[in-house]
Short mmCIF file of N, CA and C in Angstrom, two decimals:
data_model
loop_
_atom_site.label_atom_id
_atom_site.label_comp_id
_atom_site.label_asym_id
_atom_site.label_seq_id
_atom_site.Cartn_x
_atom_site.Cartn_y
_atom_site.Cartn_z
N UNK A 1 5.97 -32.16 10.45
CA UNK A 1 4.52 -31.96 10.37
C UNK A 1 4.03 -31.17 11.40
N UNK A 2 4.80 -30.85 12.44
CA UNK A 2 4.48 -29.96 13.56
C UNK A 2 4.54 -28.44 13.20
N UNK A 3 5.72 -28.24 12.30
CA UNK A 3 5.89 -26.94 11.66
C UNK A 3 4.63 -26.72 10.90
N UNK A 4 4.11 -27.46 9.95
CA UNK A 4 3.04 -27.42 9.22
C UNK A 4 1.77 -26.92 9.86
N UNK A 5 1.47 -27.68 11.02
CA UNK A 5 0.40 -27.27 11.91
C UNK A 5 0.55 -25.94 12.55
N UNK A 6 1.58 -25.61 12.88
CA UNK A 6 1.85 -24.22 13.33
C UNK A 6 1.70 -23.26 12.38
N UNK A 7 2.18 -23.27 10.93
CA UNK A 7 1.89 -22.40 10.03
C UNK A 7 0.54 -22.36 9.83
N UNK A 8 -0.25 -23.36 9.86
CA UNK A 8 -1.60 -23.31 9.47
C UNK A 8 -2.46 -22.43 10.81
N UNK A 9 -1.98 -22.84 11.89
CA UNK A 9 -2.62 -22.10 13.04
C UNK A 9 -2.29 -20.69 13.03
N UNK A 10 -1.10 -20.23 12.63
CA UNK A 10 -0.62 -18.95 12.58
C UNK A 10 -1.67 -18.30 11.33
N UNK A 11 -1.74 -18.72 10.43
CA UNK A 11 -2.47 -18.36 9.29
C UNK A 11 -3.99 -17.92 9.61
N UNK A 12 -4.67 -19.02 10.24
CA UNK A 12 -5.87 -18.82 10.79
C UNK A 12 -5.97 -17.66 11.78
N UNK A 13 -5.04 -17.51 12.69
CA UNK A 13 -5.11 -16.58 13.67
C UNK A 13 -4.96 -15.20 13.19
N UNK A 14 -4.07 -14.86 12.12
CA UNK A 14 -3.76 -13.70 11.34
C UNK A 14 -5.28 -13.37 10.47
N UNK A 15 -5.77 -14.44 10.01
CA UNK A 15 -6.96 -14.19 9.42
C UNK A 15 -8.19 -13.69 10.20
N UNK A 16 -8.21 -14.22 11.28
CA UNK A 16 -9.24 -13.77 12.29
C UNK A 16 -9.00 -12.26 12.76
N UNK A 17 -7.74 -12.12 12.92
CA UNK A 17 -7.51 -10.57 13.36
C UNK A 17 -7.76 -9.63 12.29
N UNK A 18 -7.52 -9.98 11.23
CA UNK A 18 -7.82 -9.22 9.84
C UNK A 18 -9.35 -8.93 9.88
N UNK A 19 -9.96 -10.15 10.08
CA UNK A 19 -11.54 -10.14 9.86
C UNK A 19 -12.14 -9.18 10.94
N UNK A 20 -11.54 -8.85 12.07
CA UNK A 20 -11.91 -8.17 13.27
C UNK A 20 -11.61 -6.57 13.14
N UNK A 21 -10.82 -6.51 12.12
CA UNK A 21 -10.17 -5.03 11.78
C UNK A 21 -11.29 -4.20 11.08
N UNK A 22 -11.38 -2.81 11.47
CA UNK A 22 -12.14 -1.87 10.90
C UNK A 22 -11.39 -1.15 9.64
N UNK A 23 -11.87 -1.23 8.48
CA UNK A 23 -11.20 -0.76 7.41
C UNK A 23 -11.70 0.88 7.03
N UNK A 24 -10.61 1.61 7.12
CA UNK A 24 -10.96 2.95 6.87
C UNK A 24 -10.12 3.59 5.74
N UNK A 25 -10.99 4.46 4.87
CA UNK A 25 -10.17 4.99 3.63
C UNK A 25 -10.01 6.46 3.75
N UNK A 26 -8.95 7.03 3.14
CA UNK A 26 -8.82 8.44 3.03
C UNK A 26 -8.85 8.75 1.42
N UNK A 27 -9.81 9.72 1.03
CA UNK A 27 -9.81 10.20 -0.32
C UNK A 27 -9.36 11.67 -0.44
N UNK A 28 -8.53 11.85 -1.22
CA UNK A 28 -8.30 13.40 -1.60
C UNK A 28 -9.03 13.84 -2.68
N UNK A 29 -9.66 14.79 -2.76
CA UNK A 29 -10.35 15.63 -4.02
C UNK A 29 -9.85 16.56 -4.33
N UNK A 30 -9.68 17.04 -5.51
CA UNK A 30 -9.17 18.47 -5.86
C UNK A 30 -10.48 19.30 -5.60
N UNK A 31 -10.21 20.36 -4.96
CA UNK A 31 -11.17 21.15 -4.45
C UNK A 31 -11.87 21.95 -5.54
N UNK A 32 -11.07 22.22 -6.78
CA UNK A 32 -11.77 22.98 -7.85
C UNK A 32 -12.45 22.00 -8.77
N UNK A 33 -11.99 20.94 -9.25
CA UNK A 33 -12.51 19.83 -10.15
C UNK A 33 -13.39 18.92 -9.50
N UNK A 34 -13.18 18.57 -8.31
CA UNK A 34 -14.09 17.32 -7.50
C UNK A 34 -13.32 16.08 -7.96
N UNK A 35 -12.17 16.02 -8.94
CA UNK A 35 -11.60 14.90 -9.11
C UNK A 35 -10.84 14.19 -8.23
N UNK A 36 -10.57 12.78 -8.12
CA UNK A 36 -9.74 12.31 -7.07
C UNK A 36 -8.36 12.59 -7.38
N UNK A 37 -7.56 12.40 -6.41
CA UNK A 37 -6.12 12.52 -6.48
C UNK A 37 -5.65 11.16 -6.11
N UNK A 38 -4.80 10.68 -7.09
CA UNK A 38 -4.43 9.42 -6.91
C UNK A 38 -2.89 9.25 -7.18
N UNK A 39 -2.16 8.09 -6.69
CA UNK A 39 -0.84 7.92 -7.00
C UNK A 39 0.20 8.92 -6.30
N UNK A 40 -0.37 8.99 -4.91
CA UNK A 40 0.38 9.83 -3.86
C UNK A 40 0.36 9.19 -2.72
N UNK A 41 0.61 9.88 -1.53
CA UNK A 41 0.34 9.07 -0.29
C UNK A 41 -0.07 10.13 0.77
N UNK A 42 -0.58 9.69 2.02
CA UNK A 42 -0.92 10.44 3.26
C UNK A 42 -0.05 10.00 4.35
N UNK A 43 0.32 11.03 5.22
CA UNK A 43 1.01 10.74 6.46
C UNK A 43 0.01 10.46 7.37
N UNK A 44 0.10 9.39 8.39
CA UNK A 44 -0.96 8.93 9.26
C UNK A 44 -0.31 8.89 10.67
N UNK A 45 -0.97 9.03 11.72
CA UNK A 45 -0.52 8.95 13.07
C UNK A 45 -1.87 8.54 13.79
N UNK A 46 -1.86 7.15 14.23
CA UNK A 46 -2.91 6.91 14.97
C UNK A 46 -2.55 6.82 16.61
N UNK A 47 -3.50 7.59 17.21
CA UNK A 47 -3.15 7.75 18.80
C UNK A 47 -1.93 8.61 18.98
N UNK A 48 -1.34 8.38 20.27
CA UNK A 48 -0.09 9.03 20.59
C UNK A 48 1.11 8.33 20.82
N UNK A 49 0.98 7.00 20.42
CA UNK A 49 2.23 6.28 20.62
C UNK A 49 3.35 6.39 19.61
N UNK A 50 3.17 6.88 18.62
CA UNK A 50 4.19 7.01 17.72
C UNK A 50 4.32 8.48 17.26
N UNK A 51 5.67 8.66 17.22
CA UNK A 51 6.11 10.19 16.76
C UNK A 51 6.38 10.33 15.39
N UNK A 52 6.68 9.28 14.77
CA UNK A 52 6.62 9.35 13.37
C UNK A 52 5.53 8.96 12.57
N UNK A 53 5.33 9.66 11.37
CA UNK A 53 4.28 9.30 10.59
C UNK A 53 4.31 7.97 9.91
N UNK A 54 3.17 7.35 9.47
CA UNK A 54 3.28 6.24 8.67
C UNK A 54 2.67 6.59 7.06
N UNK A 55 3.57 6.56 6.37
CA UNK A 55 3.12 7.12 4.96
C UNK A 55 2.25 5.90 4.41
N UNK A 56 0.87 6.13 3.97
CA UNK A 56 -0.01 5.19 3.41
C UNK A 56 -0.21 5.62 1.90
N UNK A 57 0.24 4.96 1.10
CA UNK A 57 0.00 5.26 -0.47
C UNK A 57 -1.53 5.30 -0.81
N UNK A 58 -2.05 6.33 -1.51
CA UNK A 58 -3.13 6.38 -2.26
C UNK A 58 -2.97 5.70 -3.64
N UNK A 59 -3.76 4.54 -3.85
CA UNK A 59 -3.57 3.83 -4.98
C UNK A 59 -4.38 4.48 -6.29
N UNK A 60 -4.38 3.93 -7.54
CA UNK A 60 -4.81 4.50 -8.63
C UNK A 60 -6.23 4.77 -8.67
N UNK A 61 -7.06 4.11 -7.75
CA UNK A 61 -8.42 4.30 -7.62
C UNK A 61 -8.84 5.41 -6.68
N UNK A 62 -7.63 6.15 -5.92
CA UNK A 62 -8.04 7.24 -5.15
C UNK A 62 -8.20 6.98 -3.62
N UNK A 63 -7.67 5.59 -3.15
CA UNK A 63 -7.93 5.27 -1.77
C UNK A 63 -6.68 5.01 -1.22
N UNK A 64 -6.56 5.71 0.10
CA UNK A 64 -5.65 5.20 1.08
C UNK A 64 -6.15 4.20 1.97
N UNK A 65 -5.81 3.19 2.33
CA UNK A 65 -6.59 2.27 3.05
C UNK A 65 -5.74 1.86 4.58
N UNK A 66 -6.34 2.06 5.58
CA UNK A 66 -5.83 1.66 6.85
C UNK A 66 -6.81 0.80 7.58
N UNK A 67 -6.31 0.02 8.60
CA UNK A 67 -7.26 -0.95 9.37
C UNK A 67 -6.96 -0.49 10.88
N UNK A 68 -8.03 -0.74 11.56
CA UNK A 68 -7.94 -0.61 13.13
C UNK A 68 -8.50 -1.80 13.58
N UNK A 69 -7.67 -2.26 14.69
CA UNK A 69 -8.15 -3.43 15.43
C UNK A 69 -8.99 -3.00 16.43
N UNK A 70 -9.79 -3.95 16.90
CA UNK A 70 -10.93 -3.69 17.84
C UNK A 70 -10.41 -3.07 19.35
N UNK A 71 -9.37 -3.62 19.63
CA UNK A 71 -8.77 -3.36 20.97
C UNK A 71 -7.73 -2.10 21.18
N UNK A 72 -7.87 -1.39 22.13
CA UNK A 72 -6.87 -0.39 22.44
C UNK A 72 -5.61 -0.65 22.80
N UNK A 73 -5.63 -2.15 23.30
CA UNK A 73 -4.37 -2.57 23.97
C UNK A 73 -3.26 -2.95 22.71
N UNK A 74 -2.09 -2.83 23.03
CA UNK A 74 -1.04 -3.43 22.14
C UNK A 74 -0.13 -2.18 21.52
N UNK A 75 0.80 -2.42 20.78
CA UNK A 75 1.89 -1.53 20.41
C UNK A 75 1.64 -0.74 19.38
N UNK A 76 2.16 -0.98 18.22
CA UNK A 76 2.00 0.00 17.09
C UNK A 76 1.56 -0.71 15.80
N UNK A 77 2.10 -0.42 14.81
CA UNK A 77 1.59 -0.83 13.48
C UNK A 77 1.91 -2.19 13.33
N UNK A 78 0.89 -3.12 12.72
CA UNK A 78 1.15 -4.46 12.45
C UNK A 78 1.16 -4.44 10.78
N UNK A 79 2.06 -4.93 10.40
CA UNK A 79 2.28 -4.87 8.93
C UNK A 79 1.43 -6.20 8.37
N UNK A 80 0.19 -6.23 8.19
CA UNK A 80 -0.78 -7.10 7.55
C UNK A 80 -0.39 -7.11 6.21
N UNK A 81 -0.22 -5.93 5.65
CA UNK A 81 0.15 -5.89 4.13
C UNK A 81 0.80 -4.46 4.05
N UNK A 82 1.67 -4.39 2.92
CA UNK A 82 2.38 -3.24 2.88
C UNK A 82 1.66 -2.13 2.54
N UNK A 83 0.39 -2.32 1.93
CA UNK A 83 -0.40 -1.07 1.68
C UNK A 83 -1.42 -0.82 2.76
N UNK A 84 -1.89 -1.89 3.43
CA UNK A 84 -2.81 -1.67 4.43
C UNK A 84 -2.35 -2.07 5.80
N UNK A 85 -1.69 -1.11 6.53
CA UNK A 85 -1.18 -1.29 7.76
C UNK A 85 -2.43 -1.49 8.76
N UNK A 86 -2.22 -1.95 9.78
CA UNK A 86 -3.26 -2.05 10.87
C UNK A 86 -2.71 -1.69 12.27
N UNK A 87 -3.43 -0.81 12.67
CA UNK A 87 -3.09 0.00 13.98
C UNK A 87 -4.25 -0.56 15.07
N UNK A 88 -3.98 -0.54 16.42
CA UNK A 88 -4.75 -0.58 17.38
C UNK A 88 -5.58 0.57 17.48
N UNK A 89 -6.83 0.54 17.91
CA UNK A 89 -7.89 1.41 17.74
C UNK A 89 -7.42 2.60 18.74
N UNK A 90 -7.67 3.94 18.38
CA UNK A 90 -7.39 4.95 19.12
C UNK A 90 -8.41 5.96 18.80
N UNK A 91 -8.88 6.95 19.55
CA UNK A 91 -9.94 7.86 19.57
C UNK A 91 -9.87 8.83 18.42
N UNK A 92 -8.42 9.22 17.88
CA UNK A 92 -7.99 10.23 17.11
C UNK A 92 -7.05 9.62 16.28
N UNK A 93 -7.26 10.02 15.05
CA UNK A 93 -6.28 9.87 13.82
C UNK A 93 -5.67 11.16 13.10
N UNK A 94 -4.58 11.30 13.16
CA UNK A 94 -4.14 12.42 12.64
C UNK A 94 -3.57 12.34 10.99
N UNK A 95 -3.90 13.14 10.19
CA UNK A 95 -3.65 13.06 8.73
C UNK A 95 -2.93 14.42 8.26
N UNK A 96 -1.96 14.16 7.55
CA UNK A 96 -1.13 15.18 6.73
C UNK A 96 -1.22 14.76 5.22
N UNK A 97 -1.93 15.57 4.43
CA UNK A 97 -2.29 15.51 3.03
C UNK A 97 -1.08 15.60 2.17
N UNK A 98 -0.28 16.67 2.28
CA UNK A 98 0.87 16.90 1.40
C UNK A 98 0.34 17.80 0.31
N UNK A 99 -0.94 18.43 0.58
CA UNK A 99 -1.53 19.35 -0.43
C UNK A 99 -1.90 20.58 0.33
N UNK A 100 -2.40 21.64 -0.31
CA UNK A 100 -2.84 22.92 0.45
C UNK A 100 -4.23 22.42 0.66
N UNK A 101 -4.71 22.60 1.98
CA UNK A 101 -6.01 22.36 2.47
C UNK A 101 -6.94 23.28 1.95
N UNK A 102 -8.19 22.90 1.52
CA UNK A 102 -9.32 23.74 1.08
C UNK A 102 -10.14 23.91 2.24
N UNK A 103 -9.72 24.39 3.21
CA UNK A 103 -10.54 24.75 4.52
C UNK A 103 -10.61 26.17 4.71
N UNK A 104 -11.38 26.61 5.65
CA UNK A 104 -11.75 27.86 5.88
C UNK A 104 -10.63 28.69 6.34
N UNK A 105 -9.90 28.04 7.16
CA UNK A 105 -8.68 28.77 7.77
C UNK A 105 -7.48 28.27 7.14
N UNK A 106 -7.20 28.70 6.13
CA UNK A 106 -5.81 28.19 5.19
C UNK A 106 -4.85 28.87 5.87
N UNK A 107 -3.87 28.06 6.16
CA UNK A 107 -2.48 28.57 6.61
C UNK A 107 -1.57 28.70 5.36
N UNK A 108 -0.58 29.46 5.36
CA UNK A 108 0.41 29.72 4.50
C UNK A 108 0.88 28.45 3.97
N UNK A 109 1.53 27.48 4.95
CA UNK A 109 2.08 26.29 4.54
C UNK A 109 0.93 25.08 5.01
N UNK A 110 -0.26 25.24 4.56
CA UNK A 110 -1.11 24.15 5.04
C UNK A 110 -0.88 22.80 4.67
N UNK A 111 -0.09 22.64 3.51
CA UNK A 111 0.43 21.31 3.16
C UNK A 111 1.15 20.52 4.19
N UNK A 112 1.76 21.32 5.10
CA UNK A 112 2.42 20.62 6.41
C UNK A 112 1.45 20.44 7.55
N UNK A 113 0.39 20.81 7.49
CA UNK A 113 -0.63 21.07 8.49
C UNK A 113 -1.09 19.46 8.83
N UNK A 114 -1.01 18.97 10.14
CA UNK A 114 -1.41 17.88 10.47
C UNK A 114 -2.77 17.83 11.18
N UNK A 115 -3.86 17.35 10.53
CA UNK A 115 -5.10 17.57 11.17
C UNK A 115 -5.73 16.34 11.82
N UNK A 116 -6.23 16.58 13.12
CA UNK A 116 -6.80 15.39 13.82
C UNK A 116 -8.21 15.24 13.44
N UNK A 117 -8.69 13.82 13.35
CA UNK A 117 -10.00 13.59 13.00
C UNK A 117 -10.46 12.61 14.01
N UNK A 118 -11.90 12.71 14.36
CA UNK A 118 -12.28 11.78 15.23
C UNK A 118 -12.60 10.37 14.90
N UNK A 119 -12.00 9.32 15.46
CA UNK A 119 -12.12 7.89 14.79
C UNK A 119 -13.62 7.47 14.76
N UNK A 120 -14.33 7.91 15.94
CA UNK A 120 -15.73 7.46 16.03
C UNK A 120 -16.62 8.24 14.90
N UNK A 121 -16.29 9.36 14.52
CA UNK A 121 -17.21 10.09 13.45
C UNK A 121 -16.74 9.44 12.14
N UNK A 122 -15.36 9.26 12.11
CA UNK A 122 -14.92 8.60 10.66
C UNK A 122 -15.61 7.25 10.51
N UNK A 123 -15.75 6.48 11.46
CA UNK A 123 -16.14 5.23 11.27
C UNK A 123 -17.86 5.25 11.25
N UNK A 124 -18.46 5.94 12.07
CA UNK A 124 -19.95 5.93 12.12
C UNK A 124 -20.39 6.63 10.84
N UNK A 125 -20.12 7.93 10.55
CA UNK A 125 -20.86 8.59 9.64
C UNK A 125 -20.05 9.01 8.35
N UNK A 126 -18.84 8.95 8.60
CA UNK A 126 -17.80 9.41 7.56
C UNK A 126 -17.54 10.87 7.75
N UNK A 127 -16.46 11.52 7.22
CA UNK A 127 -16.04 12.97 7.49
C UNK A 127 -15.79 13.34 6.16
N UNK A 128 -16.24 14.61 5.64
CA UNK A 128 -15.95 15.56 4.41
C UNK A 128 -15.48 16.71 4.90
N UNK A 129 -14.35 17.27 4.65
CA UNK A 129 -13.93 18.54 4.95
C UNK A 129 -14.53 19.75 4.23
N UNK A 130 -14.34 21.07 4.68
CA UNK A 130 -14.97 22.05 3.79
C UNK A 130 -14.24 22.14 2.59
N UNK A 131 -14.75 22.86 1.69
CA UNK A 131 -14.01 23.16 0.30
C UNK A 131 -14.35 24.63 -0.04
N UNK A 132 -13.15 25.31 0.28
CA UNK A 132 -13.06 26.86 -0.20
C UNK A 132 -12.40 26.87 -1.44
N UNK A 133 -11.97 26.04 -1.99
CA UNK A 133 -11.39 26.05 -3.31
C UNK A 133 -12.11 25.92 -4.62
N UNK A 134 -13.49 25.59 -4.55
CA UNK A 134 -14.14 25.41 -5.65
C UNK A 134 -15.64 25.23 -5.22
N UNK A 135 -16.30 24.76 -6.27
CA UNK A 135 -17.74 24.19 -5.88
C UNK A 135 -18.01 22.56 -5.66
N UNK A 136 -16.83 22.00 -5.85
CA UNK A 136 -17.00 20.44 -5.61
C UNK A 136 -17.72 20.19 -4.44
N UNK A 137 -18.45 19.06 -4.20
CA UNK A 137 -19.17 18.75 -3.10
C UNK A 137 -18.92 17.06 -3.03
N UNK A 138 -19.02 16.53 -1.73
CA UNK A 138 -18.97 15.09 -1.70
C UNK A 138 -20.00 14.90 -0.26
N UNK A 139 -20.52 13.57 -0.39
CA UNK A 139 -21.42 13.26 0.75
C UNK A 139 -20.59 12.34 1.66
N UNK A 140 -20.77 12.67 3.00
CA UNK A 140 -20.02 11.59 3.96
C UNK A 140 -20.53 10.30 3.69
N UNK A 141 -19.70 9.38 3.74
CA UNK A 141 -20.07 7.82 3.90
C UNK A 141 -19.22 7.21 4.97
N UNK A 142 -20.01 6.30 5.84
CA UNK A 142 -19.16 5.59 6.96
C UNK A 142 -17.98 5.10 6.38
N UNK A 143 -16.88 5.35 7.23
CA UNK A 143 -15.51 4.76 7.20
C UNK A 143 -14.91 5.37 6.11
N UNK A 144 -15.37 6.55 5.35
CA UNK A 144 -14.46 7.22 4.43
C UNK A 144 -14.14 8.56 5.00
N UNK A 145 -12.94 9.16 4.92
CA UNK A 145 -12.48 10.62 5.21
C UNK A 145 -12.19 11.23 3.72
N UNK A 146 -12.91 12.13 3.49
CA UNK A 146 -12.81 12.99 2.34
C UNK A 146 -12.14 14.21 2.40
N UNK A 147 -10.99 14.48 1.97
CA UNK A 147 -10.44 15.84 2.15
C UNK A 147 -10.16 16.67 0.81
N UNK A 148 -10.79 17.94 0.90
CA UNK A 148 -10.61 18.63 -0.39
C UNK A 148 -9.23 19.32 -0.11
N UNK A 149 -8.48 19.43 -1.33
CA UNK A 149 -7.26 19.87 -1.46
C UNK A 149 -6.83 20.68 -2.58
N UNK A 150 -6.05 21.30 -2.88
CA UNK A 150 -5.51 21.80 -4.04
C UNK A 150 -3.93 21.61 -4.25
N UNK A 151 -3.43 21.60 -5.47
CA UNK A 151 -2.04 21.50 -5.75
C UNK A 151 -1.41 22.86 -5.28
N UNK A 152 -0.09 22.77 -4.93
CA UNK A 152 0.58 23.97 -4.78
C UNK A 152 0.80 24.89 -5.84
N UNK A 153 0.65 26.24 -5.76
CA UNK A 153 0.91 27.11 -6.92
C UNK A 153 2.33 27.25 -7.20
N UNK A 154 2.75 27.74 -8.47
CA UNK A 154 4.01 28.01 -8.84
C UNK A 154 4.91 28.64 -7.50
N UNK A 155 4.31 29.61 -7.03
CA UNK A 155 4.96 30.55 -6.13
C UNK A 155 5.06 29.78 -4.93
N UNK A 156 3.93 29.06 -4.66
CA UNK A 156 4.24 28.31 -3.22
C UNK A 156 5.25 27.18 -3.41
N UNK A 157 5.35 26.60 -4.32
CA UNK A 157 6.59 25.73 -4.85
C UNK A 157 7.89 26.37 -4.56
N UNK A 158 8.05 27.69 -5.01
CA UNK A 158 9.33 28.28 -5.01
C UNK A 158 9.65 28.66 -3.61
N UNK A 159 8.53 29.15 -2.78
CA UNK A 159 8.85 29.61 -1.47
C UNK A 159 9.17 28.28 -0.50
N UNK A 160 8.95 27.17 -1.19
CA UNK A 160 9.28 26.04 -0.29
C UNK A 160 10.59 25.91 0.06
#
């Protein structure tokens, strides 16, 4: 009976922690067509505590989801769900998209580029990156980071 009470208490505490978490989304859009890129992943670094990236899958509806807890204290990732990891709050989140970035200063190997984003801006107003690959546009939405990208060309794949 005592074990049963402990399990219920643990579930209630976990539900409370999840309820206090801020949900953030990453969307990758094809810069030429404006279509969502799905069924891939983005690499994420929250704060400076981890050297390795956490790969977060982008589902069939085009969303990679992560959660931030309210406090800055604490260690690393908490596995609340295999698809929705929870991180302690940090002022900056770094993303690596795995595609060529459609931004003004494209680097030769920009699919390897790690870009930092302000957590406060992401939460408060949302962030939309520049699009130099086409005419597709998006409006910023609170809690959503929209990154315009393009697939690697045949020659870029060969030079990899």
